[in-house]
């Protein structure tokens, strides 16, 4: 019998193995600028740190510890405080509405410090009556025991995982994973990747003598692939090839059953059925960069998410499955376990639920089955190949359609994977190389307060310019007032700023405080209109400070006008924040309808910077939006709280039916709620309230009066939605039809199809099912339909690009199965 194959997940925030922490995190005191700060206070640390030179391939400040280590490593109170911090951050990270306050790297640093303290003082762990942090940290790992933990032999550590996860109440049933979903060991240096490669080679050589399976394979190869910053999910498909169950990673051995949400969620990159069932597919649920921007842009800041990962995690656990589809989730598969062999030549494999012979094979089968293909991956034979791949991805990272936080390197051959096995936490045959964030230290010159179109006051840090990771940084996000409180920020403080990938820079620590605590951090009145502010709760329960002067506040008016013309809404070119400011200053625009009253002459004579050509251009683009924009865009433009593009499309269907009496004739509240139930009762009520507002009714009336005539959705076309899909082309990730079996797929037809179907019939049919027929074969094509016996340029191109070719019969089946 073969040993059980443990699987893994590349989800973020895996535990750091203690030995790795102690031996391989480079010291970097320059960031903290405080000489007494040391990474770890073990007696060998300084020697280790100085011997280990930073790698050119990574940012030299790479794995810097950002929680300063002070003179209190022997302070038990400090130990307890930090332990509490770890637990708090776990809650924030793994909670039902995830809202982490610190980066993964910061978290890893914090955990590292606590673990180091536990090493020095195992008695503290005993005294606390809890398990050592090295064992219990992270809900995902809470049941797993560390072989390195100083508390492993401590009887008090025998606490069931149920105890550790008890605080998480959920409506989703808990389900046991067929094979544990382990984390990957995180590394931040290339040297650790090199060490990993050596370990694998050594293990394989020593195993080869004993085990026959490897006799034929004299080489070991690796697969390097992208580490998507998403949420791990296991999908079970039955023998009919239907998706049967979707389980979150949970604590690794047991996750939550989110099947209903996955089925309702129109998740891109998930085929409607597969031909290799029964099988289990694992991967990451994520939101592409573009979709995330759209989601936040359209949702408004009340409901906005701090990053795509949180948005994806929160979306999977929405209580209303219908709402999940509006979150634009995608799925990238990276693991496949099958019950029957691919070729049928290996009876051994068929019993192990593990049949692809290599990771490369698994990736190509997944692609053939219609899963979103891994955009970049490579089979590597030497360590240098891996380094080359890392370099390539680092330099092209910004062009990827989704956020990644590193590279995963796996042993390619599953036989070798099995031989190497796993520790209790990690597979020994894989490692995650995480991209380190860049840091810089600068002075906080001021905290400024921005007022959004909904009146929400957002604090922003104004910084003395500093170069971080090649960019000049002058602003950093502060999220909310609690964040200022947490950091104890004061103008003049020396602060550590983190910049990671495309994420907006953020302040993560105060390095030197000016100590002047007299200045109040929370404004008493609106910084723009000076009216009083009120606290209110937002979606995740955190309090928000808001300017209540909705109509009179210039900042809100400016925000609403900019939003109205924005790409997400009426999509009027040349009307950005600067132009809107000028128009407001000149008294030309105060409500959206005023845009349509602008005249070229007035612009030229009254507004600085406008000449004949620019004035005409502006007026033309405004005018052309008058009668051409679909109703859903008009609804987005009105800025209904909590309503993004997808919800607007649903809403448009209902509004269109009552268009004659719009906006006052949308029915009484109960009828309304009934009709727009798909949005969820809470949202439906908010929308009802919005349309009951006198100011809103007046805004709409004025717009209709100046001739704005939205295009109403026709009864059975997908025109409106396709519009979004085209706009969203760059990321390739948006369903044109939320429920169709061909959703989001791009299909190219080569030659005749037969079956009495004309090309036009097929185009229409495919569109109905949510797909699209395009003319040219490109990397984005999902499959090409062709009579294989006839050669064509399209077919040759498809073969070159490795794109799946289906026969007309297969297409017929796909179209017929709707
Ligand atoms: Zn105001």
mmCIF file of N, CA and C and ligand atoms in Angstrom, residues 451 526-531 533 547-549 553-556, ligand 1:
data_model
loop_
_atom_site.group_PDB
_atom_site.id
_atom_site.type_symbol
_atom_site.label_atom_id
_atom_site.label_comp_id
_atom_site.label_asym_id
_atom_site.label_seq_id
_atom_site.Cartn_x
_atom_site.Cartn_y
_atom_site.Cartn_z
ATOM 1 N N UNK A 451 -13.812 63.894 2.292
ATOM 2 C CA UNK A 451 -15.255 63.697 2.417
ATOM 3 C C UNK A 451 -15.752 63.069 1.125
ATOM 4 N N UNK A 526 -17.359 68.972 9.674
ATOM 5 C CA UNK A 526 -16.930 68.600 8.320
ATOM 6 C C UNK A 526 -15.825 69.541 7.850
ATOM 7 N N UNK A 527 -14.678 68.991 7.408
ATOM 8 C CA UNK A 527 -13.572 69.844 6.987
ATOM 9 C C UNK A 527 -13.920 70.677 5.752
ATOM 10 N N UNK A 528 -14.987 70.335 5.072
ATOM 11 C CA UNK A 528 -15.343 71.084 3.865
ATOM 12 C C UNK A 528 -16.493 72.058 4.119
ATOM 13 N N UNK A 529 -17.606 71.572 4.699
ATOM 14 C CA UNK A 529 -18.758 72.460 4.836
ATOM 15 C C UNK A 529 -18.970 72.915 6.279
ATOM 16 N N UNK A 530 -18.139 72.364 7.185
ATOM 17 C CA UNK A 530 -18.173 72.812 8.567
ATOM 18 C C UNK A 530 -19.432 72.401 9.355
ATOM 19 N N UNK A 531 -20.273 71.605 8.780
ATOM 20 C CA UNK A 531 -21.476 71.208 9.520
ATOM 21 C C UNK A 531 -21.126 70.042 10.463
ATOM 22 N N UNK A 533 -20.901 66.495 12.461
ATOM 23 C CA UNK A 533 -20.694 65.127 11.988
ATOM 24 C C UNK A 533 -21.402 64.157 12.911
ATOM 25 N N UNK A 547 -20.633 63.339 7.400
ATOM 26 C CA UNK A 547 -21.175 64.698 7.285
ATOM 27 C C UNK A 547 -22.628 64.565 6.840
ATOM 28 N N UNK A 548 -23.533 65.110 7.642
ATOM 29 C CA UNK A 548 -24.953 64.900 7.389
ATOM 30 C C UNK A 548 -25.552 65.940 6.432
ATOM 31 N N UNK A 549 -24.727 66.869 6.011
ATOM 32 C CA UNK A 549 -25.218 67.951 5.152
ATOM 33 C C UNK A 549 -25.221 67.500 3.698
ATOM 34 N N UNK A 553 -23.213 70.142 1.278
ATOM 35 C CA UNK A 553 -21.762 69.942 1.404
ATOM 36 C C UNK A 553 -21.107 69.887 0.022
ATOM 37 N N UNK A 554 -20.184 70.811 -0.218
ATOM 38 C CA UNK A 554 -19.552 70.906 -1.535
ATOM 39 C C UNK A 554 -18.784 69.624 -1.876
ATOM 40 N N UNK A 555 -18.167 69.033 -0.866
ATOM 41 C CA UNK A 555 -17.393 67.816 -1.129
ATOM 42 C C UNK A 555 -18.302 66.688 -1.601
ATOM 43 N N UNK A 556 -19.454 66.555 -0.966
ATOM 44 C CA UNK A 556 -20.388 65.500 -1.360
ATOM 45 C C UNK A 556 -20.933 65.753 -2.762
HETATM 46 ZN ZN1 LIG B 1 -19.680 68.434 4.648
#
